[in-house]
PDB file of C-alpha atoms in Angstrom:
ATOM      1  CA  MET A 827    -150.871  13.853  61.181  1.00  0.00           C
ATOM      2  CA  GLY A 828    -148.346  15.810  59.141  1.00  0.00           C
ATOM      3  CA  GLU A 829    -148.097  18.585  61.697  1.00  0.00           C
ATOM      4  CA  LEU A 830    -147.210  16.003  64.371  1.00  0.00           C
ATOM      5  CA  VAL A 831    -144.175  14.749  62.464  1.00  0.00           C
ATOM      6  CA  THR A 832    -140.943  16.533  63.307  1.00  0.00           C
ATOM      7  CA  VAL A 833    -138.075  16.544  60.817  1.00  0.00           C
ATOM      8  CA  ARG A 834    -134.406  17.181  61.570  1.00  0.00           C
ATOM      9  CA  ALA A 835    -132.289  17.452  58.446  1.00  0.00           C
ATOM     10  CA  PHE A 836    -128.902  18.427  57.127  1.00  0.00           C
ATOM     11  CA  GLU A 837    -128.379  21.962  55.824  1.00  0.00           C
ATOM     12  CA  GLY A 838    -129.508  22.977  52.352  1.00  0.00           C
ATOM     13  CA  LEU A 839    -132.973  21.422  52.250  1.00  0.00           C
ATOM     14  CA  THR A 840    -135.848  23.784  51.512  1.00  0.00           C
ATOM     15  CA  GLY A 841    -138.992  24.173  53.556  1.00  0.00           C
ATOM     16  CA  GLU A 842    -140.929  22.628  50.689  1.00  0.00           C
ATOM     17  CA  VAL A 843    -138.793  19.487  50.792  1.00  0.00           C
ATOM     18  CA  LEU A 844    -139.183  19.205  54.566  1.00  0.00           C
ATOM     19  CA  ALA A 845    -142.952  19.617  54.290  1.00  0.00           C
ATOM     20  CA  GLU A 846    -143.134  16.881  51.632  1.00  0.00           C
ATOM     21  CA  THR A 847    -141.041  14.582  53.823  1.00  0.00           C
ATOM     22  CA  ARG A 848    -143.340  15.255  56.759  1.00  0.00           C
ATOM     23  CA  ALA A 849    -146.442  14.489  54.687  1.00  0.00           C
ATOM     24  CA  ARG A 850    -145.061  11.288  53.162  1.00  0.00           C
ATOM     25  CA  VAL A 851    -143.986   9.885  56.525  1.00  0.00           C
ATOM     26  CA  ALA A 852    -147.348  10.812  58.052  1.00  0.00           C
ATOM     27  CA  ALA A 853    -149.153   9.022  55.214  1.00  0.00           C
ATOM     28  CA  ALA A 854    -147.015   5.912  55.715  1.00  0.00           C
ATOM     29  CA  ALA A 855    -147.777   5.935  59.445  1.00  0.00           C
ATOM     30  CA  ALA A 856    -151.512   6.159  58.793  1.00  0.00           C
ATOM     31  CA  ALA A 857    -151.545   3.437  56.123  1.00  0.00           C
ATOM     32  CA  PRO A 858    -151.651   0.303  58.342  1.00  0.00           C
ATOM     33  CA  GLY A 859    -155.238   1.092  59.307  1.00  0.00           C
ATOM     34  CA  VAL A 860    -157.681   2.378  61.873  1.00  0.00           C
ATOM     35  CA  GLY A 861    -157.150   1.382  65.486  1.00  0.00           C
ATOM     36  CA  THR A 862    -153.359   1.725  65.512  1.00  0.00           C
ATOM     37  CA  LEU A 863    -152.128   4.725  67.497  1.00  0.00           C
ATOM     38  CA  VAL A 864    -148.913   6.095  66.003  1.00  0.00           C
ATOM     39  CA  GLU A 865    -147.371   9.007  67.896  1.00  0.00           C
ATOM     40  CA  ALA A 866    -144.158  10.957  68.385  1.00  0.00           C
ATOM     41  CA  LEU A 867    -142.951  10.575  64.799  1.00  0.00           C
ATOM     42  CA  ARG A 868    -139.438  11.950  64.449  1.00  0.00           C
ATOM     43  CA  VAL A 869    -137.593  11.958  61.124  1.00  0.00           C
ATOM     44  CA  ARG A 870    -133.857  12.491  60.755  1.00  0.00           C
ATOM     45  CA  LEU A 871    -132.216  13.042  57.380  1.00  0.00           C
ATOM     46  CA  ALA A 872    -128.430  12.778  57.320  1.00  0.00           C
ATOM     47  CA  ALA A 873    -126.005  13.242  54.449  1.00  0.00           C
ATOM     48  CA  VAL A 874    -123.688  10.236  54.384  1.00  0.00           C
ATOM     49  CA  ALA A 875    -121.049   8.947  52.020  1.00  0.00           C
ATOM     50  CA  GLY A 876    -122.786   8.004  48.797  1.00  0.00           C
ATOM     51  CA  GLY A 877    -126.235   9.328  49.622  1.00  0.00           C
ATOM     52  CA  VAL A 878    -128.835  10.112  52.264  1.00  0.00           C
ATOM     53  CA  LEU A 879    -129.775   8.203  55.411  1.00  0.00           C
ATOM     54  CA  ALA A 880    -133.414   8.560  56.505  1.00  0.00           C
ATOM     55  CA  GLN A 881    -134.394   7.447  59.999  1.00  0.00           C
ATOM     56  CA  VAL A 882    -137.837   7.456  61.616  1.00  0.00           C
ATOM     57  CA  ASN A 883    -138.511   6.932  65.329  1.00  0.00           C
ATOM     58  CA  ALA A 884    -142.081   6.571  66.571  1.00  0.00           C
ATOM     59  CA  GLU A 885    -144.348   5.072  69.200  1.00  0.00           C
ATOM     60  CA  VAL A 886    -146.910   2.530  67.990  1.00  0.00           C
ATOM     61  CA  ASP A 887    -149.592   1.668  70.532  1.00  0.00           C
ATOM     62  CA  GLY A 888    -147.104   2.712  73.218  1.00  0.00           C
ATOM     63  CA  ARG A 889    -144.198   0.659  71.831  1.00  0.00           C
ATOM     64  CA  ARG A 890    -141.059   2.341  70.497  1.00  0.00           C
ATOM     65  CA  ILE A 891    -139.966   1.513  66.960  1.00  0.00           C
ATOM     66  CA  ARG A 892    -137.230   2.687  64.620  1.00  0.00           C
ATOM     67  CA  VAL A 893    -136.615   2.251  60.908  1.00  0.00           C
ATOM     68  CA  GLN A 894    -133.767   3.572  58.797  1.00  0.00           C
ATOM     69  CA  GLU A 895    -132.887   3.331  55.146  1.00  0.00           C
ATOM     70  CA  ALA A 896    -130.098   4.731  52.978  1.00  0.00           C
ATOM     71  CA  ALA A 897    -130.199   5.527  49.270  1.00  0.00           C
ATOM     72  CA  ALA A 898    -128.284   7.552  46.731  1.00  0.00           C
ATOM     73  CA  GLY A 899    -130.957  10.267  46.622  1.00  0.00           C
ATOM     74  CA  LEU A 900    -133.288  11.909  49.107  1.00  0.00           C
ATOM     75  CA  GLY A 901    -136.450  10.793  47.299  1.00  0.00           C
ATOM     76  CA  ASP A 902    -135.383   7.151  47.228  1.00  0.00           C
ATOM     77  CA  SER A 903    -134.398   7.178  50.910  1.00  0.00           C
ATOM     78  CA  ILE A 904    -137.824   8.594  51.854  1.00  0.00           C
ATOM     79  CA  ASP A 905    -139.564   5.992  49.682  1.00  0.00           C
ATOM     80  CA  ARG A 906    -137.624   3.197  51.350  1.00  0.00           C
ATOM     81  CA  VAL A 907    -138.068   4.428  54.911  1.00  0.00           C
ATOM     82  CA  SER A 908    -141.801   4.959  54.315  1.00  0.00           C
ATOM     83  CA  ASP A 909    -142.181   1.381  53.066  1.00  0.00           C
ATOM     84  CA  ALA A 910    -140.149   0.124  56.023  1.00  0.00           C
ATOM     85  CA  LEU A 911    -142.278   2.155  58.449  1.00  0.00           C
ATOM     86  CA  ARG A 912    -145.501   0.632  57.132  1.00  0.00           C
ATOM     87  CA  GLY A 913    -144.029  -2.858  57.464  1.00  0.00           C
ATOM     88  CA  ARG A 914    -142.674  -2.243  60.963  1.00  0.00           C
ATOM     89  CA  ILE A 915    -146.018  -0.914  62.218  1.00  0.00           C
ATOM     90  CA  ARG A 916    -147.783  -4.003  60.894  1.00  0.00           C
ATOM     91  CA  ALA A 917    -145.138  -6.225  62.475  1.00  0.00           C
ATOM     92  CA  VAL A 918    -145.304  -4.748  65.996  1.00  0.00           C
ATOM     93  CA  THR A 919    -149.104  -4.643  66.091  1.00  0.00           C
ATOM     94  CA  GLY A 920    -149.471  -8.306  65.107  1.00  0.00           C
ATOM     95  CA  ALA A 921    -148.118 -11.545  66.508  1.00  0.00           C
ATOM     96  CA  TRP A 922    -144.313 -11.503  66.642  1.00  0.00           C
ATOM     97  CA  ALA A 923    -142.547 -13.611  64.031  1.00  0.00           C
ATOM     98  CA  PRO A 924    -138.780 -14.034  63.556  1.00  0.00           C
ATOM     99  CA  ARG A 925    -137.319 -11.804  60.874  1.00  0.00           C
ATOM    100  CA  PRO A 926    -135.570 -13.538  57.959  1.00  0.00           C
ATOM    101  CA  TRP A 927    -131.817 -13.894  58.285  1.00  0.00           C
ATOM    102  CA  PRO A 928    -129.766 -12.880  56.482  1.00  0.00           C
ATOM    103  CA  GLY A 929    -131.753 -10.029  55.101  1.00  0.00           C
ATOM    104  CA  HIS A 930    -131.581  -6.395  54.104  1.00  0.00           C
ATOM    105  CA  ARG A 931    -130.049  -4.174  56.743  1.00  0.00           C
ATOM    106  CA  ALA A 932    -130.175  -0.439  56.928  1.00  0.00           C
ATOM    107  CA  PRO A 933    -126.943   1.129  58.161  1.00  0.00           C
ATOM    108  CA  ASP A 934    -126.938   2.324  61.737  1.00  0.00           C
ATOM    109  CA  SER A 935    -126.730   5.915  62.853  1.00  0.00           C
ATOM    110  CA  GLY A 936    -126.056   5.552  66.505  1.00  0.00           C
ATOM    111  CA  GLY A 937    -128.254   2.900  68.116  1.00  0.00           C
ATOM    112  CA  PRO A 938    -127.122  -0.343  69.630  1.00  0.00           C
ATOM    113  CA  ALA A 939    -125.828  -1.451  67.221  1.00  0.00           C
ATOM    114  CA  SER A 940    -125.176  -2.469  63.664  1.00  0.00           C
ATOM    115  CA  GLY A 941    -122.484  -2.609  61.052  1.00  0.00           C
ATOM    116  CA  GLY A 942    -121.634   0.157  58.688  1.00  0.00           C
ATOM    117  CA  PRO A 943    -118.712   0.713  56.348  1.00  0.00           C
ATOM    118  CA  GLY A 944    -115.278  -0.185  57.646  1.00  0.00           C
ATOM    119  CA  GLY A 945    -113.522   2.463  59.690  1.00  0.00           C
ATOM    120  CA  GLY A 946    -110.206   2.227  57.868  1.00  0.00           C
ATOM    121  CA  ALA A 947    -106.909   1.927  59.698  1.00  0.00           C
ATOM    122  CA  VAL A 948    -106.960   1.126  63.397  1.00  0.00           C
ATOM    123  CA  ARG A 949    -105.559   4.519  64.320  1.00  0.00           C
ATOM    124  CA  GLU A 950    -108.592   6.215  62.710  1.00  0.00           C
ATOM    125  CA  LEU A 951    -111.132   4.348  64.826  1.00  0.00           C
ATOM    126  CA  ARG A 952    -112.376   6.205  67.876  1.00  0.00           C
ATOM    127  CA  VAL A 953    -115.490   6.342  69.994  1.00  0.00           C
ATOM    128  CA  VAL A 954    -117.496   9.435  69.114  1.00  0.00           C
ATOM    129  CA  ARG A 955    -120.796   8.603  70.810  1.00  0.00           C
ATOM    130  CA  ARG A 956    -121.448   7.113  74.239  1.00  0.00           C
ATOM    131  CA  LYS A 957    -124.693   5.990  75.840  1.00  0.00           C
ATOM    132  CA  GLU A 958    -125.171   4.797  79.411  1.00  0.00           C
ATOM    133  CA  PRO A 959    -128.801   3.651  79.632  1.00  0.00           C
ATOM    134  CA  SER A 960    -130.397   1.904  82.575  1.00  0.00           C
ATOM    135  CA  LEU A 961    -130.697  -1.560  81.060  1.00  0.00           C
ATOM    136  CA  VAL A 962    -134.114  -3.213  80.950  1.00  0.00           C
ATOM    137  CA  TRP A 963    -134.558  -6.519  82.800  1.00  0.00           C
ATOM    138  CA  CYS A 964    -136.333  -8.822  80.369  1.00  0.00           C
ATOM    139  CA  SER A 965    -136.245 -12.277  78.829  1.00  0.00           C
ATOM    140  CA  PRO A 966    -134.038 -12.934  75.783  1.00  0.00           C
ATOM    141  CA  ALA A 967    -137.223 -13.397  73.711  1.00  0.00           C
ATOM    142  CA  ALA A 968    -138.481  -9.957  74.752  1.00  0.00           C
ATOM    143  CA  ALA A 969    -135.056  -8.487  73.990  1.00  0.00           C
ATOM    144  CA  ALA A 970    -135.200 -10.051  70.511  1.00  0.00           C
ATOM    145  CA  ARG A 971    -138.589  -8.452  69.873  1.00  0.00           C
ATOM    146  CA  THR A 972    -137.222  -5.072  70.956  1.00  0.00           C
ATOM    147  CA  MET A 973    -134.193  -5.543  68.713  1.00  0.00           C
ATOM    148  CA  ASP A 974    -136.485  -6.155  65.736  1.00  0.00           C
ATOM    149  CA  ALA A 975    -138.795  -3.252  66.543  1.00  0.00           C
ATOM    150  CA  MET A 976    -135.861  -0.853  66.838  1.00  0.00           C
ATOM    151  CA  ASP A 977    -134.046  -2.163  63.743  1.00  0.00           C
ATOM    152  CA  TYR A 978    -130.910  -3.078  65.688  1.00  0.00           C
ATOM    153  CA  ASP A 979    -128.419  -5.844  64.955  1.00  0.00           C
ATOM    154  CA  ILE A 980    -127.553  -6.206  68.652  1.00  0.00           C
ATOM    155  CA  HIS A 981    -129.427  -5.270  71.828  1.00  0.00           C
ATOM    156  CA  LEU A 982    -127.999  -4.951  75.352  1.00  0.00           C
ATOM    157  CA  PHE A 983    -130.223  -5.850  78.331  1.00  0.00           C
ATOM    158  CA  THR A 984    -130.104  -7.518  81.745  1.00  0.00           C
ATOM    159  CA  ASP A 985    -131.039 -11.186  81.869  1.00  0.00           C
ATOM    160  CA  PRO A 986    -133.195 -12.020  84.933  1.00  0.00           C
ATOM    161  CA  ALA A 987    -132.169 -15.694  84.805  1.00  0.00           C
ATOM    162  CA  THR A 988    -128.558 -14.849  85.660  1.00  0.00           C
ATOM    163  CA  GLU A 989    -128.980 -11.255  86.918  1.00  0.00           C
ATOM    164  CA  THR A 990    -126.157 -10.252  84.583  1.00  0.00           C
ATOM    165  CA  ASP A 991    -125.952  -8.188  81.414  1.00  0.00           C
ATOM    166  CA  ALA A 992    -126.488  -9.939  78.107  1.00  0.00           C
ATOM    167  CA  VAL A 993    -127.089  -9.297  74.428  1.00  0.00           C
ATOM    168  CA  VAL A 994    -129.157 -10.776  71.668  1.00  0.00           C
ATOM    169  CA  TYR A 995    -127.793 -10.230  68.201  1.00  0.00           C
ATOM    170  CA  ARG A 996    -128.488 -11.074  64.584  1.00  0.00           C
ATOM    171  CA  VAL A 997    -126.506 -14.013  63.259  1.00  0.00           C
ATOM    172  CA  GLY A 998    -127.082 -17.404  61.583  1.00  0.00           C
ATOM    173  CA  PRO A 999    -128.314 -20.065  61.503  1.00  0.00           C
ATOM    174  CA  THR A1000    -131.585 -19.031  63.210  1.00  0.00           C
ATOM    175  CA  GLY A1001    -130.997 -15.290  62.993  1.00  0.00           C
ATOM    176  CA  TYR A1002    -130.875 -14.755  66.780  1.00  0.00           C
ATOM    177  CA  ARG A1003    -128.165 -15.507  69.344  1.00  0.00           C
ATOM    178  CA  LEU A1004    -127.843 -14.884  73.069  1.00  0.00           C
ATOM    179  CA  ALA A1005    -124.560 -14.026  74.784  1.00  0.00           C
ATOM    180  CA  ARG A1006    -124.034 -13.150  78.442  1.00  0.00           C
ATOM    181  CA  THR A1007    -121.253 -11.583  80.452  1.00  0.00           C
ATOM    182  CA  VAL A1008    -120.918 -14.931  82.293  1.00  0.00           C
ATOM    183  CA  PRO A1009    -121.288 -18.476  80.925  1.00  0.00           C
ATOM    184  CA  ALA A1010    -124.726 -19.954  81.654  1.00  0.00           C
ATOM    185  CA  GLY A1011    -127.171 -22.523  80.356  1.00  0.00           C
ATOM    186  CA  PRO A1012    -129.996 -21.882  77.902  1.00  0.00           C
ATOM    187  CA  PRO A1013    -133.115 -19.940  78.927  1.00  0.00           C
ATOM    188  CA  GLY A1014    -135.635 -22.093  80.749  1.00  0.00           C
ATOM    189  CA  ARG A1015    -138.578 -21.464  78.427  1.00  0.00           C
ATOM    190  CA  ARG A1016    -137.760 -20.848  74.794  1.00  0.00           C
ATOM    191  CA  THR A1017    -140.392 -18.963  72.814  1.00  0.00           C
ATOM    192  CA  SER A1018    -138.157 -17.806  69.971  1.00  0.00           C
ATOM    193  CA  PRO A1019    -135.403 -19.419  67.850  1.00  0.00           C
ATOM    194  CA  ILE A1020    -132.433 -18.123  69.840  1.00  0.00           C
ATOM    195  CA  THR A1021    -129.156 -20.039  69.907  1.00  0.00           C
ATOM    196  CA  LEU A1022    -126.792 -19.687  72.866  1.00  0.00           C
ATOM    197  CA  SER A1023    -123.165 -18.655  73.019  1.00  0.00           C
ATOM    198  CA  PRO A1024    -121.487 -20.926  75.608  1.00  0.00           C
ATOM    199  CA  HIS A1025    -118.811 -18.349  76.450  1.00  0.00           C
ATOM    200  CA  GLY A1026    -118.941 -15.338  78.713  1.00  0.00           C
ATOM    201  CA  ALA A1027    -118.053 -11.929  77.297  1.00  0.00           C
ATOM    202  CA  PRO A1028    -114.327 -11.096  77.365  1.00  0.00           C
ATOM    203  CA  ARG A1029    -113.257  -8.558  79.992  1.00  0.00           C
ATOM    204  CA  LEU A1030    -111.572  -5.738  78.112  1.00  0.00           C
ATOM    205  CA  THR A1031    -110.669  -2.108  78.493  1.00  0.00           C
ATOM    206  CA  GLU A1032    -112.177   0.244  75.967  1.00  0.00           C
ATOM    207  CA  ALA A1033    -108.863   0.517  74.118  1.00  0.00           C
ATOM    208  CA  GLN A1034    -108.532  -3.268  73.975  1.00  0.00           C
ATOM    209  CA  ALA A1035    -112.078  -3.573  72.657  1.00  0.00           C
ATOM    210  CA  VAL A1036    -111.376  -1.032  69.901  1.00  0.00           C
ATOM    211  CA  ASP A1037    -108.244  -2.937  68.883  1.00  0.00           C
ATOM    212  CA  ARG A1038    -110.105  -6.263  68.805  1.00  0.00           C
ATOM    213  CA  LEU A1039    -113.024  -4.903  66.790  1.00  0.00           C
ATOM    214  CA  ALA A1040    -110.674  -3.247  64.305  1.00  0.00           C
ATOM    215  CA  GLY A1041    -108.305  -6.187  64.009  1.00  0.00           C
ATOM    216  CA  ALA A1042    -111.104  -8.669  63.299  1.00  0.00           C
ATOM    217  CA  GLU A1043    -113.087  -6.182  61.161  1.00  0.00           C
ATOM    218  CA  LEU A1044    -116.180  -6.811  63.282  1.00  0.00           C
ATOM    219  CA  PRO A1045    -119.381  -4.737  62.944  1.00  0.00           C
ATOM    220  CA  PHE A1046    -119.817  -4.798  66.738  1.00  0.00           C
ATOM    221  CA  LEU A1047    -118.276  -6.320  69.862  1.00  0.00           C
ATOM    222  CA  PHE A1048    -119.906  -7.378  73.132  1.00  0.00           C
ATOM    223  CA  PHE A1049    -117.520  -7.247  76.086  1.00  0.00           C
ATOM    224  CA  ALA A1050    -117.473  -6.713  79.840  1.00  0.00           C
ATOM    225  CA  HIS A1051    -115.870  -3.931  81.845  1.00  0.00           C
ATOM    226  CA  PRO A1052    -112.653  -5.345  83.353  1.00  0.00           C
ATOM    227  CA  VAL A1053    -113.551  -4.211  86.897  1.00  0.00           C
ATOM    228  CA  SER A1054    -117.346  -3.981  87.229  1.00  0.00           C
ATOM    229  CA  GLY A1055    -118.165  -6.783  84.804  1.00  0.00           C
ATOM    230  CA  ARG A1056    -121.041  -4.735  83.327  1.00  0.00           C
ATOM    231  CA  GLY A1057    -121.847  -5.442  79.713  1.00  0.00           C
ATOM    232  CA  ARG A1058    -120.816  -3.105  76.927  1.00  0.00           C
ATOM    233  CA  VAL A1059    -121.359  -2.962  73.183  1.00  0.00           C
ATOM    234  CA  LEU A1060    -118.885  -1.303  70.856  1.00  0.00           C
ATOM    235  CA  TYR A1061    -120.278  -0.784  67.361  1.00  0.00           C
ATOM    236  CA  ARG A1062    -119.479   0.833  64.044  1.00  0.00           C
ATOM    237  CA  ARG A1063    -121.574   3.801  63.075  1.00  0.00           C
ATOM    238  CA  PHE A1064    -122.563   4.472  59.485  1.00  0.00           C
ATOM    239  CA  ASP A1065    -119.788   7.088  59.232  1.00  0.00           C
ATOM    240  CA  GLY A1066    -117.205   4.424  60.111  1.00  0.00           C
ATOM    241  CA  ARG A1067    -116.486   5.791  63.585  1.00  0.00           C
ATOM    242  CA  LEU A1068    -117.504   4.019  66.779  1.00  0.00           C
ATOM    243  CA  GLY A1069    -120.282   4.176  69.335  1.00  0.00           C
ATOM    244  CA  LEU A1070    -120.298   2.633  72.806  1.00  0.00           C
ATOM    245  CA  ILE A1071    -123.291   1.410  74.816  1.00  0.00           C
ATOM    246  CA  ALA A1072    -122.500   0.832  78.500  1.00  0.00           C
ATOM    247  CA  GLY A1073    -124.941  -0.309  81.150  1.00  0.00           C
ATOM    248  CA  HIS A1074    -125.539   2.395  83.747  1.00  0.00           C
ATOM    249  CA  ALA A1075    -123.748   1.475  86.959  1.00  0.00           C
TER     250      ALA A1075
END
């Protein structure tokens, strides 16, 4: 499978190192056993403050997954992401179970969304990456499963019960919480341990959202566009700058 693994890396790595990375990730993907189809393996190696961030995206039996791990050295980051990949494949091919909370978190590198190091003074915070996906209509329980599979701390989707945008995110005491752009009651059928925020998302401009996230030192912020009411997620990237996820109008 090694030839089917693509690697994108920072400058300075030799072809030998890239080939070893490709082989180790391929071996980790094959480890869970026969009968699991793992495809489209993409590895990204990024130099970050204090070390190396390794991220793997793949499709497992048609379901997208993502794992990412940071370490001081390249070898350690590949070891960690390989272990995480094996565990994630086993998790998504078996019966879903809630992930422990709190637990180890890999820093984010641009997905929706997780905390990274603080961004410093408010004036230094700015949005450097924007995504406008067509949000999936699904139950909060399905959104929670996607959040786990993709290694996110927060996941933006559209809730069919209210026909409005919502998020599930990682927080105590159960590890999962649901928030919507409008206040609403709990989901009708609860198949996962999700608590409910009773408040609708605040309507903020992008500048107001940046100020609120920075002032409260939050890892991410769910808010609504002041005019359209569509849900948005502002989050800190691993480099301390900001990313924005906005539902496609």
